[in-house]
Amino acid sequence: MLKVKNLTHFYGPHRAIEDLSFQIRPGVIAGFLGPNGAGKSTTMNILCGASLGYEGEVWISDVNLRSHPLEAKKKIGFLPEHAPLYEDMQVRAYLEFVADLKNVPREKQQEYVDEILHALSLEEVQYRPIYKLSKGFRQRVGLAQAFVAKPELIVLDEPTIGLDPQQINEFRKLIVACKGKSTILWSTHILADVESTCDEIIVISKGKIIASGPQSLLREKLKGKSTARLIVKKASEAFVQSLRSHVGFESVAWLADEHTYRIEYVEPMSMDLILKEAVKNDVSVVKMDQDSVALEELFLELTQSKERR
Amino acid sequence: MNAIWLMYKRDLASFYRQPLFFMLAGICCLMWSPIYVYAFGIFLTQLVTQMGATGEVLSYHDRVVVEFVALVNFLLLLSTSSIAMKLISEEKKNHTMTLLFVSPIESRQIIVSKFLSGLTVAWSLVGISLLYPLTTAFLGKLYWPTLLSSYLGLLLFAAVYVSIGLFMSTLTSSLIMAFVMTLIANMSLWFLGLGSDLAPQPAVAAFFDYISFDLIFKDFSLGIIRLTSVVFLLSTIFFFLAAADRALEASRWK
């Protein structure tokens, strides 16, 4: 769907992004992460055709952005960092205007506009001029313009800024509803958003991609050591001894106050094996879970290790 | 074409929705009205004084319309600077230019639509000014060919001002800067003819006469329409539109 190859961009002598290459499959929701100044907005502006001074190539559904810009742009919906709103227009008229600009057939315009107004709960303000709306509503109108033409690729630069928690939740639902229909690339600082909605993650730092791929794979790649937490009724020395005999066992700690074993291990040891040993040694397990690497840790690990290098 | 029409409609509606156009029209009318009435009064006085006398008959066009059209032109020069700052600079300032850049539209379509909307607004002011000679037409015979020639000149000059303003507007996202730059550029056009007086050779002087906005405007006011002048004005408009297109495209390469 989206293919980026060797993308490089300079602001004067300063290299904003360097040799970015990645792909996003059709219908996938991808999170674009990186600290401030990493080059996320620059990349997004290029991908959407707003910025031209770049080296490298971008394809959107096999259409080359450089050689067929008009054709490629028909497939894109973009919410930049600052929502592009004509504040003197009414919400509905503005969305109709955007749909018209994006070449949505006249007979479908009303339907598309109605759909997005409903999805973003903008119906009550549809006949109000945009300058009279609150910040949250304006951001939603900005989002609506990116979605209104039902483009194949939707690029969102910090889309949840200015939204309250309920609106963020509605926005997440909208994103999830688009899954499989449109490909979405969005940048955000709220890692919980990415964690709950994105299939893939691209992490960028200082203009370079430092990790990209499915979220689960990235976690797997980084986590290395796993930690199991077993809440049991009673401690058992036999159970601990049997764990120690397995390849992959790293350490075990008994947290008496919580009646919990904290077991660190690496492959080939697994949760299954730990559970089997517990049953074999007659340990009554009340609860069992595995600490997973939070996206926040993942993000920090990736960006900080890059900086250290 | 559809995209041009779409953007043109939106921009025009925006001009008429906001107070700027009405403020400009109001200021123009405030300036035009007393001056027109004053010039017309003097003309009537002279006409009464001349009654029964022989010799050259006083011309309404020469005594009133020519003076008035010069004033309309001056205010048009100021007004188009205000109109121009809204064309591209405001889009840049409000980040709406990004929407146009990521839509399937070419830069030249943006420029043409902006030019047409700015031109329509400027021509609306010219249209309002036409009401003055028309309202006094019943008092005497209007000489239509000269009046139409004067107004053709105004329409063409308005188009030149707007095209220059559009170009200046592509260079900055500051509305004030766009206004000042347009004003300076439009005013400096009127000094081009000075080169004629300073020119060492007749051929150079003739060239400066050819591009003298002052002389061209006087010709139109007196009912003289030269093809060379029309071609020069149209070329100037085209040149600045092409420059605006390039400047807008260049801004995306930064």
Coordinates of C-alpha atoms in Angstrom, one line a residue:
Chain A
M1 CA 0.0 0.0 0.0
L2 CA 2.6 2.5 1.1
K3 CA 6.2 2.0 0.1
V4 CA 8.9 4.3 1.0
K5 CA 12.4 3.9 -0.3
N6 CA 15.6 5.8 0.7
L7 CA 13.7 9.0 1.7
T8 CA 16.0 11.8 2.6
H9 CA 15.2 15.5 3.2
F10 CA 17.3 18.5 4.1
Y11 CA 16.3 21.8 5.7
G12 CA 19.1 23.9 4.4
P13 CA 22.3 22.1 5.6
H14 CA 20.4 20.2 8.3
R15 CA 19.4 16.7 7.3
A16 CA 15.9 16.2 8.7
I17 CA 15.4 12.6 7.6
E18 CA 18.0 10.2 6.3
D19 CA 17.5 7.2 4.0
L20 CA 14.1 6.1 5.4
S21 CA 12.7 2.9 3.9
F22 CA 9.6 1.1 5.0
Q23 CA 6.4 -0.5 3.8
I24 CA 2.9 -0.6 5.2
R25 CA 0.6 -3.3 4.0
P26 CA -3.0 -2.5 2.9
G27 CA -5.6 -2.1 5.6
V28 CA -2.9 -2.0 8.4
I29 CA -2.9 0.6 11.1
A30 CA 0.7 1.8 11.7
G31 CA 2.0 3.9 14.5
F32 CA 4.7 6.4 13.7
L33 CA 6.7 7.0 16.9
G34 CA 9.7 9.1 17.7
P35 CA 10.8 11.9 20.0
N36 CA 10.2 15.6 19.2
G37 CA 12.3 16.7 16.2
A38 CA 12.8 13.1 15.0
G39 CA 11.5 13.9 11.5
K40 CA 7.9 12.5 11.8
S41 CA 6.1 15.6 10.5
T42 CA 8.7 16.1 7.8
T43 CA 8.2 12.5 6.6
M44 CA 4.4 12.8 6.8
N45 CA 4.4 16.0 4.8
I46 CA 6.5 14.3 2.1
L47 CA 4.3 11.2 2.0
C48 CA 1.2 13.3 1.4
G49 CA 2.7 15.4 -1.3
A50 CA 2.9 18.7 0.7
S51 CA 6.6 18.8 0.6
L52 CA 8.6 18.2 -2.6
G53 CA 12.3 18.7 -1.8
Y54 CA 13.1 15.1 -1.1
E55 CA 15.3 12.4 -2.4
G56 CA 14.1 8.8 -2.7
E57 CA 10.8 7.4 -3.8
V58 CA 7.3 7.1 -2.4
W59 CA 4.6 4.8 -3.8
I60 CA 1.0 4.8 -2.8
S61 CA -0.9 1.7 -4.1
D62 CA 1.9 1.4 -6.7
V63 CA 1.4 4.9 -7.9
N64 CA 4.7 6.9 -7.7
L65 CA 4.1 10.2 -5.8
R66 CA 6.8 12.0 -7.8
S67 CA 5.9 11.0 -11.3
H68 CA 2.1 10.8 -10.8
P69 CA 1.4 13.3 -8.0
L70 CA -2.3 14.0 -8.8
E71 CA -3.1 10.3 -9.1
A72 CA -1.4 9.5 -5.8
K73 CA -3.0 12.4 -3.9
K74 CA -6.5 11.1 -4.8
K75 CA -5.6 8.2 -2.5
I76 CA -4.5 10.3 0.5
G77 CA -6.3 11.9 3.4
F78 CA -4.0 14.0 5.7
L79 CA -4.4 15.6 9.0
P80 CA -1.2 17.7 9.5
E81 CA 0.1 19.0 12.8
H82 CA -2.1 22.1 12.4
A83 CA -5.6 21.2 11.2
P84 CA -6.1 23.0 7.8
L85 CA -9.5 24.6 8.5
Y86 CA -11.2 27.4 6.7
E87 CA -12.6 29.0 9.8
D88 CA -15.2 31.1 8.1
M89 CA -16.9 28.1 6.6
Q90 CA -19.6 26.0 8.3
V91 CA -18.5 22.5 9.2
R92 CA -20.7 20.7 6.7
A93 CA -19.9 23.1 3.8
Y94 CA -16.2 22.7 4.6
L95 CA -16.3 18.9 4.5
E96 CA -18.3 19.1 1.2
F97 CA -15.6 21.3 -0.1
V98 CA -12.9 18.9 0.9
A99 CA -14.8 16.0 -0.6
D100 CA -15.1 18.0 -3.8
L101 CA -11.4 18.8 -3.8
K102 CA -10.6 15.1 -3.4
N103 CA -12.8 14.2 -6.4
V104 CA -15.5 12.4 -4.5
P105 CA -18.4 11.9 -7.0
R106 CA -21.2 14.3 -6.4
E107 CA -23.8 11.6 -5.8
K108 CA -21.7 10.2 -2.9
Q109 CA -20.7 13.4 -1.3
Q110 CA -23.7 13.8 1.0
E111 CA -23.5 10.2 2.1
Y112 CA -19.7 10.4 2.9
V113 CA -20.2 13.7 4.8
D114 CA -23.1 12.3 6.8
E115 CA -21.1 9.2 7.7
I116 CA -18.1 11.1 9.0
L117 CA -20.2 13.7 10.8
H118 CA -21.9 10.8 12.6
A119 CA -18.7 8.9 13.3
L120 CA -17.1 11.9 14.9
S121 CA -20.2 13.2 16.6
L122 CA -20.1 16.4 14.7
E123 CA -23.8 16.4 13.6
E124 CA -24.8 19.0 16.3
V125 CA -22.3 21.5 15.0
Q126 CA -22.5 20.8 11.3
Y127 CA -24.1 24.2 10.5
R128 CA -21.9 26.2 12.7
P129 CA -18.9 28.3 11.4
I130 CA -15.7 26.6 12.4
Y131 CA -14.3 29.7 14.1
K132 CA -17.0 29.4 16.7
L133 CA -16.0 25.8 17.7
S134 CA -14.0 24.8 20.6
K135 CA -10.5 23.4 20.2
G136 CA -11.7 19.8 20.5
F137 CA -14.4 20.2 17.9
R138 CA -11.9 21.9 15.5
Q139 CA -9.6 19.0 15.9
R140 CA -12.4 16.6 15.1
V141 CA -13.3 18.6 12.0
G142 CA -9.7 18.3 11.0
L143 CA -9.9 14.6 11.5
A144 CA -13.2 14.5 9.5
Q145 CA -11.5 16.2 6.5
A146 CA -8.9 13.5 6.4
F147 CA -11.5 10.7 6.4
V148 CA -14.3 12.3 4.4
A149 CA -13.2 11.1 1.0
K150 CA -12.6 7.5 2.2
P151 CA -9.0 7.5 1.0
E152 CA -6.9 4.4 0.7
L153 CA -4.2 6.0 2.9
I154 CA -4.9 8.2 5.9
V155 CA -1.9 10.0 7.4
L156 CA -2.5 11.6 10.8
D157 CA 0.0 13.8 12.6
E158 CA -0.7 13.9 16.3
P159 CA -4.5 13.5 15.8
T160 CA -5.5 13.3 19.4
I161 CA -4.1 16.6 20.5
G162 CA -6.8 18.7 22.0
L163 CA -9.3 15.9 22.4
D164 CA -10.7 15.0 25.8
P165 CA -10.6 11.3 27.0
Q166 CA -14.0 10.5 25.6
Q167 CA -13.2 12.0 22.2
I168 CA -9.9 10.1 22.2
N169 CA -11.9 6.9 22.8
E170 CA -14.3 7.7 20.0
F171 CA -11.4 8.4 17.8
R172 CA -9.8 5.1 18.6
K173 CA -13.1 3.4 17.7
L174 CA -13.1 5.3 14.4
I175 CA -9.5 4.1 13.7
V176 CA -10.4 0.5 14.5
A177 CA -13.5 0.7 12.3
C178 CA -11.3 1.7 9.4
K179 CA -9.1 -1.3 9.9
G180 CA -9.0 -3.3 6.7
K181 CA -10.7 -0.5 4.7
S182 CA -8.0 2.2 4.8
T183 CA -4.3 2.0 5.6
I184 CA -3.6 4.4 8.5
L185 CA -0.3 5.9 9.5
W186 CA -0.4 8.1 12.6
S187 CA 2.1 9.7 14.8
T188 CA 1.4 10.3 18.4
H189 CA 3.1 10.7 21.7
I190 CA 0.4 8.8 23.6
L191 CA 1.8 5.3 23.5
A192 CA -1.4 3.8 24.9
D193 CA -3.1 4.8 21.7
V194 CA -0.6 3.0 19.6
E195 CA -0.6 0.0 21.9
S196 CA -4.3 -0.5 21.6
T197 CA -4.9 0.2 17.9
C198 CA -1.7 -0.3 15.9
D199 CA -0.7 -3.4 14.1
E200 CA 2.7 -2.1 13.1
I201 CA 5.1 0.4 14.5
I202 CA 7.8 2.5 12.9
V203 CA 10.1 4.2 15.4
I204 CA 12.2 7.1 14.1
S205 CA 14.9 9.0 15.9
K206 CA 17.1 11.7 14.6
G207 CA 15.8 11.2 11.1
K208 CA 16.5 7.5 10.9
I209 CA 14.3 4.5 11.4
I210 CA 15.5 2.5 14.4
A211 CA 12.8 -0.1 14.4
S212 CA 9.9 -1.1 12.3
G213 CA 7.5 -4.0 12.0
P214 CA 4.6 -5.7 13.7
Q215 CA 4.1 -4.5 17.3
S216 CA 4.3 -8.1 18.7
L217 CA 7.5 -8.8 16.8
L218 CA 9.2 -5.7 18.1
R219 CA 8.3 -6.6 21.7
E220 CA 9.6 -10.1 21.2
K221 CA 12.8 -8.7 19.7
L222 CA 13.5 -6.5 22.7
K223 CA 12.1 -8.3 25.6
G224 CA 14.7 -11.1 25.7
K225 CA 14.2 -12.0 29.4
S226 CA 10.6 -12.8 30.5
T227 CA 9.2 -12.5 33.9
A228 CA 6.4 -14.8 35.2
R229 CA 4.4 -13.9 38.3
L230 CA 2.7 -16.7 40.1
I231 CA 0.3 -16.0 43.1
V232 CA 0.2 -19.2 45.0
K233 CA -1.4 -20.4 48.3
K234 CA 1.8 -21.8 49.8
A235 CA 5.5 -21.6 49.0
S236 CA 7.2 -24.9 47.9
E237 CA 10.9 -25.5 48.0
A238 CA 10.5 -28.6 45.8
F239 CA 8.9 -26.4 43.1
V240 CA 11.8 -24.0 43.2
Q241 CA 14.3 -26.8 43.0
S242 CA 12.6 -28.3 40.0
L243 CA 12.6 -24.9 38.2
R244 CA 16.3 -24.5 38.8
S245 CA 17.0 -27.7 36.9
H246 CA 15.6 -26.4 33.7
V247 CA 17.6 -24.8 30.9
G248 CA 16.6 -21.1 30.6
F249 CA 15.9 -20.6 34.2
E250 CA 17.5 -17.3 35.4
S251 CA 16.2 -16.5 38.9
V252 CA 13.3 -16.9 41.3
A253 CA 12.2 -14.6 44.1
W254 CA 9.5 -15.3 46.8
L255 CA 7.5 -12.2 47.7
A256 CA 6.1 -13.3 51.0
D257 CA 3.7 -10.4 51.4
E258 CA 2.1 -11.0 48.1
H259 CA 2.4 -14.9 48.2
T260 CA 4.0 -14.5 44.8
Y261 CA 6.8 -16.2 43.0
R262 CA 8.6 -13.9 40.5
I263 CA 10.4 -16.1 38.0
E264 CA 12.8 -14.7 35.4
Y265 CA 13.6 -17.0 32.5
V266 CA 14.7 -17.0 28.9
E267 CA 13.9 -19.5 26.1
P268 CA 13.6 -22.5 25.9
M269 CA 11.9 -22.2 29.2
S270 CA 8.2 -21.1 29.0
M271 CA 5.1 -20.4 30.9
D272 CA 3.7 -23.8 30.0
L273 CA 6.7 -25.5 31.6
I274 CA 6.4 -23.4 34.8
L275 CA 2.8 -24.3 35.1
K276 CA 3.5 -28.0 34.6
E277 CA 6.1 -27.9 37.4
A278 CA 3.7 -26.2 39.7
V279 CA 1.1 -28.9 39.1
K280 CA 3.7 -31.6 39.5
N281 CA 4.9 -30.2 42.9
D282 CA 1.3 -29.7 44.1
V283 CA 1.5 -25.9 44.2
S284 CA -1.9 -24.3 44.1
V285 CA -1.7 -21.4 41.7
V286 CA -4.3 -18.7 42.3
K287 CA -3.2 -16.4 39.5
M288 CA -0.5 -16.5 36.9
D289 CA 0.6 -13.8 34.5
Q290 CA 3.6 -12.7 32.4
D291 CA 5.1 -9.2 32.5
S292 CA 5.2 -7.9 29.0
V293 CA 7.4 -5.1 27.8
A294 CA 5.2 -2.0 27.8
L295 CA 5.3 0.1 24.7
E296 CA 6.6 2.9 26.6
E297 CA 9.6 0.8 27.7
L298 CA 10.0 -0.4 24.2
F299 CA 10.0 3.2 22.9
L300 CA 12.5 4.4 25.5
E301 CA 14.7 1.4 25.0
L302 CA 14.8 2.0 21.2
T303 CA 15.3 5.7 21.2
Q304 CA 17.8 5.8 24.1
S305 CA 19.9 3.0 22.8
K306 CA 20.1 4.9 19.5
E307 CA 21.2 8.1 21.3
R308 CA 23.8 6.1 23.3
R309 CA 25.2 4.9 20.0
Chain B
M1 CA -11.3 23.4 -14.3
N2 CA -13.5 21.9 -11.6
A3 CA -10.9 22.5 -9.0
I4 CA -10.4 26.1 -10.1
W5 CA -14.1 26.7 -10.0
L6 CA -14.4 25.1 -6.5
M7 CA -11.6 27.2 -5.0
Y8 CA -12.8 30.3 -6.8
K9 CA -16.3 29.9 -5.3
R10 CA -14.9 29.3 -1.8
D11 CA -12.5 32.3 -1.9
L12 CA -15.1 34.6 -3.3
A13 CA -17.7 33.6 -0.7
S14 CA -15.0 34.1 2.0
F15 CA -14.3 37.6 0.7
Y16 CA -17.9 38.6 0.8
R17 CA -18.5 36.8 4.2
Q18 CA -15.8 38.8 5.9
P19 CA -15.9 42.5 6.6
L20 CA -12.7 43.4 4.6
F21 CA -14.6 43.9 1.3
F22 CA -17.3 46.0 2.8
M23 CA -14.7 48.1 4.7
L24 CA -12.8 48.7 1.5
A25 CA -16.0 49.5 -0.4
G26 CA -17.0 51.9 2.4
I27 CA -13.7 53.6 2.5
C28 CA -13.7 54.0 -1.3
C29 CA -17.2 55.5 -1.3
L30 CA -16.3 57.8 1.5
M31 CA -13.4 59.1 -0.6
W32 CA -15.1 59.0 -4.0
S33 CA -18.4 60.7 -3.0
P34 CA -17.1 64.1 -1.8
I35 CA -14.5 64.4 -4.6
Y36 CA -17.0 63.4 -7.3
V37 CA -19.6 65.9 -6.0
Y38 CA -16.9 68.6 -5.8
A39 CA -15.6 68.0 -9.3
F40 CA -19.2 67.8 -10.6
G41 CA -20.1 71.0 -8.8
I42 CA -17.1 72.9 -10.3
F43 CA -18.1 71.5 -13.7
L44 CA -21.7 72.7 -13.3
T45 CA -20.5 76.2 -12.1
Q46 CA -18.2 76.5 -15.1
L47 CA -21.0 75.3 -17.4
V48 CA -23.4 78.0 -16.1
T49 CA -20.7 80.6 -16.4
Q50 CA -20.0 79.6 -20.0
M51 CA -23.7 79.7 -21.0
G52 CA -24.2 81.9 -24.1
A53 CA -20.4 82.2 -24.7
T54 CA -18.8 80.9 -27.8
G55 CA -15.7 78.7 -28.0
E56 CA -14.9 75.3 -26.7
V57 CA -17.7 73.4 -25.1
L58 CA -16.9 72.1 -21.6
S59 CA -16.7 68.3 -21.6
Y60 CA -18.2 66.4 -18.7
H61 CA -15.8 63.5 -19.4
D62 CA -12.7 65.6 -19.4
R63 CA -13.6 67.8 -16.4
V64 CA -15.2 65.1 -14.2
V65 CA -14.8 61.5 -15.4
V66 CA -11.0 61.7 -16.1
E67 CA -10.3 63.1 -12.6
F68 CA -12.6 60.7 -11.0
V69 CA -11.2 57.6 -12.8
A70 CA -7.7 58.7 -11.6
L71 CA -8.9 58.7 -8.1
V72 CA -10.6 55.3 -8.5
N73 CA -7.3 54.0 -9.8
F74 CA -5.4 55.3 -6.8
L75 CA -7.8 53.7 -4.3
L76 CA -7.8 50.5 -6.4
L77 CA -4.1 50.4 -6.0
L78 CA -4.5 50.6 -2.2
S79 CA -7.4 48.2 -2.0
T80 CA -5.8 45.5 -4.1
S81 CA -2.9 45.4 -1.7
S82 CA -5.4 44.5 1.1
I83 CA -7.1 42.0 -1.2
A84 CA -3.8 40.4 -2.2
M85 CA -2.7 39.7 1.4
K86 CA -5.7 37.4 1.7
L87 CA -4.9 35.4 -1.4
I88 CA -2.0 33.1 -0.5
S89 CA -0.5 34.6 2.7
E90 CA -3.6 34.0 4.7
E91 CA -3.7 30.4 3.4
K92 CA -0.1 29.9 4.6
K93 CA -0.8 31.6 7.9
N94 CA -3.8 29.4 8.6
H95 CA -2.1 26.2 7.3
T96 CA -4.9 25.7 4.8
M97 CA -2.4 25.7 2.0
T98 CA -1.4 22.2 3.1
L99 CA -4.9 21.1 2.3
L100 CA -4.6 22.4 -1.2
F101 CA -1.1 21.0 -1.6
V102 CA -2.2 17.5 -0.6
S103 CA -5.3 17.6 -2.8
P104 CA -5.1 16.5 -6.5
I105 CA -4.7 20.0 -7.7
E106 CA -1.8 21.7 -9.6
S107 CA -0.1 24.8 -8.3
R108 CA -1.2 26.7 -11.4
Q109 CA -4.9 25.9 -10.7
I110 CA -4.4 27.4 -7.2
I111 CA -2.9 30.5 -8.7
V112 CA -5.6 30.9 -11.4
S113 CA -8.4 30.5 -8.9
K114 CA -6.8 32.9 -6.4
F115 CA -6.3 35.4 -9.2
L116 CA -9.8 35.2 -10.4
S117 CA -11.3 35.6 -7.0
G118 CA -9.1 38.6 -6.2
L119 CA -9.9 40.1 -9.6
T120 CA -13.6 39.6 -9.0
V121 CA -13.4 41.5 -5.8
A122 CA -11.3 44.3 -7.3
W123 CA -13.7 44.5 -10.2
S124 CA -16.6 44.7 -7.8
L125 CA -15.0 48.0 -6.5
V126 CA -14.6 49.2 -10.1
G127 CA -18.3 48.3 -10.6
I128 CA -19.3 50.4 -7.6
S129 CA -17.3 53.4 -8.9
L130 CA -19.2 53.2 -12.2
L131 CA -22.3 54.1 -10.4
Y132 CA -21.1 57.7 -9.9
P133 CA -20.9 58.7 -13.6
L134 CA -24.0 56.7 -14.3
T135 CA -26.1 58.5 -11.6
T136 CA -25.2 61.9 -13.1
A137 CA -25.7 60.7 -16.7
F138 CA -29.2 62.1 -16.7
L139 CA -27.8 65.7 -16.2
G140 CA -26.0 65.7 -19.5
K141 CA -24.9 63.6 -22.3
L142 CA -22.4 60.8 -21.3
Y143 CA -19.9 60.1 -24.0
W144 CA -20.0 56.3 -23.7
P145 CA -17.0 55.3 -25.8
T146 CA -14.6 57.4 -23.6
L147 CA -16.2 56.2 -20.4
L148 CA -16.0 52.6 -21.5
S149 CA -12.4 53.1 -22.6
S150 CA -11.6 54.6 -19.1
Y151 CA -13.2 51.7 -17.4
L152 CA -11.5 49.1 -19.6
G153 CA -8.2 50.8 -18.5
L154 CA -9.3 50.5 -14.8
L155 CA -10.2 46.8 -15.3
L156 CA -6.9 46.0 -16.8
F157 CA -4.9 48.0 -14.2
A158 CA -6.9 46.2 -11.5
A159 CA -5.8 42.9 -13.0
V160 CA -2.2 44.0 -13.0
Y161 CA -2.4 45.1 -9.4
V162 CA -4.0 41.8 -8.4
S163 CA -1.4 39.7 -10.3
I164 CA 1.4 41.6 -8.6
G165 CA -0.3 41.2 -5.2
L166 CA -0.8 37.5 -5.8
F167 CA 2.9 37.1 -6.5
M168 CA 3.9 39.1 -3.4
S169 CA 1.5 37.0 -1.4
T170 CA 3.2 33.8 -2.4
L171 CA 6.5 35.1 -0.9
T172 CA 5.4 35.5 2.7
S173 CA 3.0 34.1 5.3
S174 CA 2.8 37.5 7.0
L175 CA -0.3 39.5 6.0
I176 CA 1.3 42.8 6.8
M177 CA 4.4 42.0 4.7
A178 CA 2.2 40.9 1.8
F179 CA 0.3 44.2 2.0
V180 CA 3.3 46.4 2.2
M181 CA 5.2 44.6 -0.5
T182 CA 2.2 44.7 -2.8
L183 CA 1.7 48.4 -2.1
I184 CA 5.3 49.3 -2.8
A185 CA 5.4 47.2 -6.0
N186 CA 2.2 48.6 -7.3
M187 CA 3.2 52.2 -6.6
S188 CA 6.6 51.8 -8.1
L189 CA 4.9 50.8 -11.4
W190 CA 3.9 54.4 -11.7
F191 CA 7.5 55.6 -11.7
L192 CA 8.5 53.5 -14.6
G193 CA 7.7 56.3 -17.0
L194 CA 10.2 58.6 -15.3
G195 CA 12.9 56.7 -17.1
S196 CA 11.7 58.5 -20.3
D197 CA 12.9 61.9 -19.0
L198 CA 16.2 60.5 -17.9
A199 CA 16.9 58.4 -21.0
P200 CA 20.0 59.5 -22.9
Q201 CA 18.7 58.2 -26.3
P202 CA 15.3 58.6 -28.0
A203 CA 15.0 54.8 -28.5
V204 CA 15.4 54.2 -24.7
A205 CA 13.0 57.1 -24.0
A206 CA 10.5 55.5 -26.4
F207 CA 10.8 52.2 -24.6
F208 CA 10.1 53.9 -21.2
D209 CA 7.1 55.6 -22.8
Y210 CA 5.9 52.2 -24.0
I211 CA 6.0 50.8 -20.4
S212 CA 4.9 54.0 -18.7
F213 CA 1.8 53.1 -16.7
D214 CA 1.1 56.8 -16.4
L215 CA 0.9 57.4 -20.1
I216 CA -1.0 54.2 -20.7
F217 CA -3.6 55.1 -18.1
K218 CA -4.0 58.6 -19.6
D219 CA -4.6 57.1 -23.0
F220 CA -7.3 54.9 -21.7
S221 CA -8.9 57.9 -19.8
L222 CA -9.0 59.9 -23.0
G223 CA -10.6 57.1 -25.0
I224 CA -7.4 55.9 -26.7
I225 CA -7.0 52.2 -26.7
R226 CA -3.6 51.1 -28.1
L227 CA -3.1 47.5 -28.9
T228 CA 0.5 47.7 -27.7
S229 CA -0.7 48.9 -24.3
V230 CA -3.3 46.1 -24.0
V231 CA -0.7 43.6 -24.9
F232 CA 1.8 45.1 -22.5
L233 CA -0.7 45.0 -19.6
L234 CA -1.8 41.4 -20.4
S235 CA 1.9 40.4 -20.6
T236 CA 2.6 42.0 -17.2
I237 CA -0.4 40.1 -15.7
F238 CA 0.8 36.8 -17.3
F239 CA 4.4 37.4 -16.1
F240 CA 3.4 37.9 -12.5
L241 CA 1.0 34.9 -12.6
A242 CA 3.7 32.7 -13.9
A243 CA 6.1 34.1 -11.3
A244 CA 3.5 33.4 -8.6
D245 CA 3.1 29.8 -9.8
R246 CA 6.9 29.3 -9.7
A247 CA 7.2 30.9 -6.2
L248 CA 4.3 28.7 -4.8
E249 CA 5.9 25.6 -6.3
A250 CA 9.3 26.6 -4.9
S251 CA 7.9 27.1 -1.4
R252 CA 7.1 23.3 -1.4
W253 CA 10.8 22.5 -2.0
K254 CA 12.0 24.2 1.2

